[in-house]
mmCIF file of C-alpha atoms in Angstrom:
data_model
loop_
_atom_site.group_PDB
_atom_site.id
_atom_site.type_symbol
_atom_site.label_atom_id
_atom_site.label_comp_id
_atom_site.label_asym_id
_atom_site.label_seq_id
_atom_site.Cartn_x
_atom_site.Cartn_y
_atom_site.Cartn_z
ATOM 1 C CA UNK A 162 0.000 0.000 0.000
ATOM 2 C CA UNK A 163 0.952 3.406 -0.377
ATOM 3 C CA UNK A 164 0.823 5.676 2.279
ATOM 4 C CA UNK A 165 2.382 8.708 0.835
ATOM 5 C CA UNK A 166 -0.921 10.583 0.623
ATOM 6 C CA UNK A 167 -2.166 9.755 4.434
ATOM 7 C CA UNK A 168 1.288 10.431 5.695
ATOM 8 C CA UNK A 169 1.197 14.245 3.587
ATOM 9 C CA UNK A 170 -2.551 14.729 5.046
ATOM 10 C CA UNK A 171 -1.102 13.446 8.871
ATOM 11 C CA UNK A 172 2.130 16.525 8.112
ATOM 12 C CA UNK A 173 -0.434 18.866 7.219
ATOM 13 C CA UNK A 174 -2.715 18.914 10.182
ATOM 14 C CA UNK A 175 0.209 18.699 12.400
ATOM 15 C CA UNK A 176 1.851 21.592 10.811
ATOM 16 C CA UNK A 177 -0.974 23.773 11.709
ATOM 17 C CA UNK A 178 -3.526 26.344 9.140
ATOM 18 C CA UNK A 179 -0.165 27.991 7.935
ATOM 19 C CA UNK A 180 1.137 25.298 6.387
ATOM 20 C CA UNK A 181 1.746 25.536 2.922
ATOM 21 C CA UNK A 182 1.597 22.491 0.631
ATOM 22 C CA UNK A 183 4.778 21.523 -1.407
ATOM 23 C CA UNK A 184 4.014 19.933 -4.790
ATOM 24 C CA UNK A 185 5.202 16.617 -5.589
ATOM 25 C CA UNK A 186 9.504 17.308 -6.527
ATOM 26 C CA UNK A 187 8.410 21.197 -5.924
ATOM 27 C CA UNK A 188 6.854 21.256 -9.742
ATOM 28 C CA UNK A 189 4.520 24.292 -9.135
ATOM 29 C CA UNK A 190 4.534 27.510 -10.092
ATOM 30 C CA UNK A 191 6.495 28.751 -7.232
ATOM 31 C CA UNK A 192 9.183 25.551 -8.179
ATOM 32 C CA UNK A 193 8.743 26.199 -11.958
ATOM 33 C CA UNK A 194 9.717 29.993 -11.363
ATOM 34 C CA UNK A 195 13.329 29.229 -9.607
ATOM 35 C CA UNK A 196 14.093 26.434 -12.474
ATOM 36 C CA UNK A 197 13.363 29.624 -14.762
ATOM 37 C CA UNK A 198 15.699 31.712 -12.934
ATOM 38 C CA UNK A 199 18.605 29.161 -13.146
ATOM 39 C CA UNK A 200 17.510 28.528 -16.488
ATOM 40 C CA UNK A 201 18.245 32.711 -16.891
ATOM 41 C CA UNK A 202 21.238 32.490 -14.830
ATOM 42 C CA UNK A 203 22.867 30.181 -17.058
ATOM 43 C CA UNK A 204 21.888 32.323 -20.200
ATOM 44 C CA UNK A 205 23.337 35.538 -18.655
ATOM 45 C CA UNK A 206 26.723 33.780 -17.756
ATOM 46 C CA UNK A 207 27.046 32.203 -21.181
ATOM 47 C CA UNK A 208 26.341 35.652 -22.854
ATOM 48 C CA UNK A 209 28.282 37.497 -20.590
ATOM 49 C CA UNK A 210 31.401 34.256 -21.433
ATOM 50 C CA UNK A 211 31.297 33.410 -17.597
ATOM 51 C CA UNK A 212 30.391 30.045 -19.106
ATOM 52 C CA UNK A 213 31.319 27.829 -22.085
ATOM 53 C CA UNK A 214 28.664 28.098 -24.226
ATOM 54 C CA UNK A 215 27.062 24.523 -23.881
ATOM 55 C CA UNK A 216 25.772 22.444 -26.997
ATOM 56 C CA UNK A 217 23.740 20.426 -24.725
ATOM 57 C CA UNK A 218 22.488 20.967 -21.318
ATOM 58 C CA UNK A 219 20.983 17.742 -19.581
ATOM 59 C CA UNK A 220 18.706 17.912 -16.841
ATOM 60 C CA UNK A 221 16.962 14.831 -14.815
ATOM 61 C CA UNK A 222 13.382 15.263 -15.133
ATOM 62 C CA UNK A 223 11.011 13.846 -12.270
ATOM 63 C CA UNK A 224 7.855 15.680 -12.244
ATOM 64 C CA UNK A 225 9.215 17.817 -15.101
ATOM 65 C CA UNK A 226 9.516 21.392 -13.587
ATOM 66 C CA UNK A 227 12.707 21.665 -13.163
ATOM 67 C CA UNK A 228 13.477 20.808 -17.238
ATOM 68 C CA UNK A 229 10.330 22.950 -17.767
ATOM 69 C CA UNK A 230 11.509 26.314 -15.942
ATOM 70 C CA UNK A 231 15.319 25.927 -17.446
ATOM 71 C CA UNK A 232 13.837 26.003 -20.445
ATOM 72 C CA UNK A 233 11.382 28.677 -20.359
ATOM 73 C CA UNK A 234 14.551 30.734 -18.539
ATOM 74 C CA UNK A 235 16.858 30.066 -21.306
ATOM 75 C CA UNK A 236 14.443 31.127 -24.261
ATOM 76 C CA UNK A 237 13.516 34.553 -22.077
ATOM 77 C CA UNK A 238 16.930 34.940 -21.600
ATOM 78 C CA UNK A 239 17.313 34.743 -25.123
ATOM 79 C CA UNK A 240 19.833 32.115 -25.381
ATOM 80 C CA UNK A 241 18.385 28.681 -27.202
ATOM 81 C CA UNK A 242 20.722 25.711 -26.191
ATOM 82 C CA UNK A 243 18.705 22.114 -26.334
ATOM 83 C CA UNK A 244 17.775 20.333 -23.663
ATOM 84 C CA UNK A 245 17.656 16.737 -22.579
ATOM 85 C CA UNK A 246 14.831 15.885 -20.228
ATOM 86 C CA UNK A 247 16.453 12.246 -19.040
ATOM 87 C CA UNK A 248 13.485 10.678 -17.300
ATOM 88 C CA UNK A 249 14.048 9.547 -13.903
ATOM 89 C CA UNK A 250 10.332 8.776 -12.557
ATOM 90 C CA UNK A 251 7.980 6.136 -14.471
ATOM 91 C CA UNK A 252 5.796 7.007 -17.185
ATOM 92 C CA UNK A 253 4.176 9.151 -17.559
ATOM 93 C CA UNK A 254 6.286 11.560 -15.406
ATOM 94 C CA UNK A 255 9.633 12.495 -16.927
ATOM 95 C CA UNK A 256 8.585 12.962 -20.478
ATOM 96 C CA UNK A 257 9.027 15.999 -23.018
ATOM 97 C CA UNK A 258 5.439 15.806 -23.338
ATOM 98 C CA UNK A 259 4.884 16.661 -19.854
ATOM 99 C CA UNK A 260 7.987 18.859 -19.679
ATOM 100 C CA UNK A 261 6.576 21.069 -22.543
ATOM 101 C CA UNK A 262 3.728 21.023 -20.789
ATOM 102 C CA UNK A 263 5.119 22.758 -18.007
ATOM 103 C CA UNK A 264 6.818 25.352 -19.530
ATOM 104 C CA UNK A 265 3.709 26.332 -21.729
ATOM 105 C CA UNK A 266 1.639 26.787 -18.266
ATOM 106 C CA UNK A 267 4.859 28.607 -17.090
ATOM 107 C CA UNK A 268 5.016 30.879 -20.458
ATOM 108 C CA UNK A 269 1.616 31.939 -20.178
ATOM 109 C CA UNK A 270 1.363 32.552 -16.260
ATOM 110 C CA UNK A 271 4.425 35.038 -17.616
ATOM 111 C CA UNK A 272 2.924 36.592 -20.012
ATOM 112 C CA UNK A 273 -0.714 36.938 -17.880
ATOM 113 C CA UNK A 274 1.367 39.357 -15.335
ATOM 114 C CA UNK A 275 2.351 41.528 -18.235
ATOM 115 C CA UNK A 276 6.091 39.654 -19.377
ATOM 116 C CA UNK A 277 5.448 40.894 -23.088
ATOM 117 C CA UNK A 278 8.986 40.178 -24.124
ATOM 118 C CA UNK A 279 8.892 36.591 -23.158
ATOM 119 C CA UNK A 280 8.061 35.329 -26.734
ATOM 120 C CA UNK A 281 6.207 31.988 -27.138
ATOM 121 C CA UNK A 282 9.334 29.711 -27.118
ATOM 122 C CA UNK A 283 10.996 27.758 -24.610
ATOM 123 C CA UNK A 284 14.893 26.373 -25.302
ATOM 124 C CA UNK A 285 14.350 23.201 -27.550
ATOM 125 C CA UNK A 286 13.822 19.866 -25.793
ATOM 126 C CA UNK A 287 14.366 16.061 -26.301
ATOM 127 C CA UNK A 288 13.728 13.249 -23.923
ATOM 128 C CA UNK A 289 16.218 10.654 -23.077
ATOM 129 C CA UNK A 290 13.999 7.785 -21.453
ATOM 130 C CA UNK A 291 16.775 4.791 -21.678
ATOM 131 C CA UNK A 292 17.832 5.419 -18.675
ATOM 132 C CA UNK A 293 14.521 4.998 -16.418
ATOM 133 C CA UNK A 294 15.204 1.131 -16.027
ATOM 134 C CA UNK A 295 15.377 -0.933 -13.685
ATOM 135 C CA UNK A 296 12.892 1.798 -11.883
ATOM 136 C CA UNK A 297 12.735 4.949 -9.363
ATOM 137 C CA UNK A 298 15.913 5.092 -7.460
ATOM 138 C CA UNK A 299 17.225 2.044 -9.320
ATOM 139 C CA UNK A 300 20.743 1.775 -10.532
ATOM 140 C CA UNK A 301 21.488 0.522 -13.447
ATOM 141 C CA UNK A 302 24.812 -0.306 -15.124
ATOM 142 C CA UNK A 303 25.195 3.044 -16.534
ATOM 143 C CA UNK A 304 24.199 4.968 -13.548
ATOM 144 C CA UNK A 305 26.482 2.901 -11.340
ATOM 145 C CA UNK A 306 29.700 3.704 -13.666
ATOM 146 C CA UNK A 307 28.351 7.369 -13.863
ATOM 147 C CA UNK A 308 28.487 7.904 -10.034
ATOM 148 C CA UNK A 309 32.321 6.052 -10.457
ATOM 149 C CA UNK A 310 33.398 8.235 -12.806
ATOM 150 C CA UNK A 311 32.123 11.744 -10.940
ATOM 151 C CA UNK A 312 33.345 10.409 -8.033
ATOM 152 C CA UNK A 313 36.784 10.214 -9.391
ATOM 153 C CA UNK A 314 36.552 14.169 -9.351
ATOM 154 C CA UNK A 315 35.555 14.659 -6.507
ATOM 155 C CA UNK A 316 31.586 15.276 -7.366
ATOM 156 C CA UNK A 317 29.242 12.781 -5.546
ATOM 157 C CA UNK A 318 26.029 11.992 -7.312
ATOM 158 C CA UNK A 319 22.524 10.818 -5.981
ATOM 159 C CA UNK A 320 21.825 7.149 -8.022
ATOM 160 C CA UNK A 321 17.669 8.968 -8.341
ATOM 161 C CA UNK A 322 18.505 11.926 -10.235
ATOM 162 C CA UNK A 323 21.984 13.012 -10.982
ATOM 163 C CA UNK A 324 23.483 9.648 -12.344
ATOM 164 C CA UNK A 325 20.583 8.986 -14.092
ATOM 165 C CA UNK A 326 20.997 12.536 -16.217
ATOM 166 C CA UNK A 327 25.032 12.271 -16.433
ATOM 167 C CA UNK A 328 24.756 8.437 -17.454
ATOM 168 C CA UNK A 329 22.764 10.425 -20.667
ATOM 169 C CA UNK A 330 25.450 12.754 -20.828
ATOM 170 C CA UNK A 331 28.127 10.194 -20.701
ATOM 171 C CA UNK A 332 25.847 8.060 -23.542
ATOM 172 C CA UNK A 333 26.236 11.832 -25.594
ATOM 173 C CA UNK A 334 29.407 11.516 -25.616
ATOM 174 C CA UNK A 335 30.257 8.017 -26.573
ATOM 175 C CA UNK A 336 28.395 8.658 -29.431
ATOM 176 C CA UNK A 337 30.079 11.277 -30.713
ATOM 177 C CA UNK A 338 27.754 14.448 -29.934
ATOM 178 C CA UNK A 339 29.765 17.542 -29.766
ATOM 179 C CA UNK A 340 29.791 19.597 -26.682
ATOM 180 C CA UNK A 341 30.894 21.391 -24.072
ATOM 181 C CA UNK A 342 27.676 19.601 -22.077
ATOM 182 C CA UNK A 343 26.011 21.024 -19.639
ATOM 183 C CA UNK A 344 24.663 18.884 -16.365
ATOM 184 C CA UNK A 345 22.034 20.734 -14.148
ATOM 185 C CA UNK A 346 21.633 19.274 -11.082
ATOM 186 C CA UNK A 347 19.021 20.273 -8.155
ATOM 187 C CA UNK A 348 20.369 17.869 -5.585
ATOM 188 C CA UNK A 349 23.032 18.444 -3.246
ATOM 189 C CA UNK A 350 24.317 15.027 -3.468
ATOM 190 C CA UNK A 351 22.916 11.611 -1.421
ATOM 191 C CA UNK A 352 20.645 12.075 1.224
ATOM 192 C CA UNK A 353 21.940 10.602 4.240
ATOM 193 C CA UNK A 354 20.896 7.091 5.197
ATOM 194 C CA UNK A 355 20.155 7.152 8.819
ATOM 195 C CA UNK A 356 17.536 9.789 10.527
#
């Protein structure tokens, strides 16, 4: 059974009337709107030549908001790099479908408080779903080497997200897609194990 939903209605009475209710992997507006600002952080510092200017940025995608708000961040920044949405979470979560979903909602909620200048385009986006298996959370061969291979400099990667999206990257590159690349990540690194 799942108890995900009676454990989030248990937090929520506990937490009192100001509580405030966190979408599932922060894919709301409010999460949406911070992807868009890295999203227009990274467009600044590749005009500005802070940053390589990537061929390829790759970005785990969950519930999709984070892919959707770098997106919509790049294209109001101007700057149109592609990105690849590497699903993480099992269908239908994760997709470019539901990624480009979120950025249109995100595009017009912009352009409803008066952005004019945002335009109608987010950055261009392909999914990467190969991946997903064995499931959630799951290593898999190319995750497992992907963690190896960051941790060899020093970078420490969570097996859910991070290794998931830099396996893609990795996968890029072995078959001969030009960079620089570009991995966004959202997570600090593994969660810890005990509470």
């Amino acid at each position: 059974y799942n108890l995900t939903p009676l454990a989030a209605a248990k937090a929520v009475i506990a937490a009192g009337p100001k509580a405030m209710r966190l979408a599932a992997g922060g894919s709301d507006r409010r999460g949406d709107l911070g992807s868009m600002s890295a999203g227009a952080e990274i467009a600044d510092d590749v005009e500005r030549g802070r940053l390589p200017w990537p061929s390829t940025i790759f970005v785990p995608a969950g519930t999709s908001g984070t892919a959707a708000g770098i997106a919509v961040g790049l294209g109001v920044g101007g700057v149109r790099i592609p990105i690849v949405a590497v699903r993480v979470t099992p269908l239908p979560l994760g997709t470019s479908t539901l990624v480009e979903y979120h950025a249109g909602l995100l595009l017009r909620f912009l352009k409803s408080k008066g952005a004019a200048d945002v335009g109608a385009a987010a950055a261009p986006l392909t999914g990467e779903g190969r991946y997903f298996k064995p499931g959630y959370g799951a290593p898999n061969r190319a995750s497992t080497e992907a963690i190896e291979m960051a941790r060899r400099d020093g970078l420490e990667l969570d097996p859910t997200y991070a290794a998931k999206a830099f396996a893609a990257l990795i996968g890029a590159a072995r078959a001969g897609r030009r960079g620089p690349f570009l991995l966004h990540l959202t997570s600090p690194g593994p969660l810890p194990t005990d509470a």
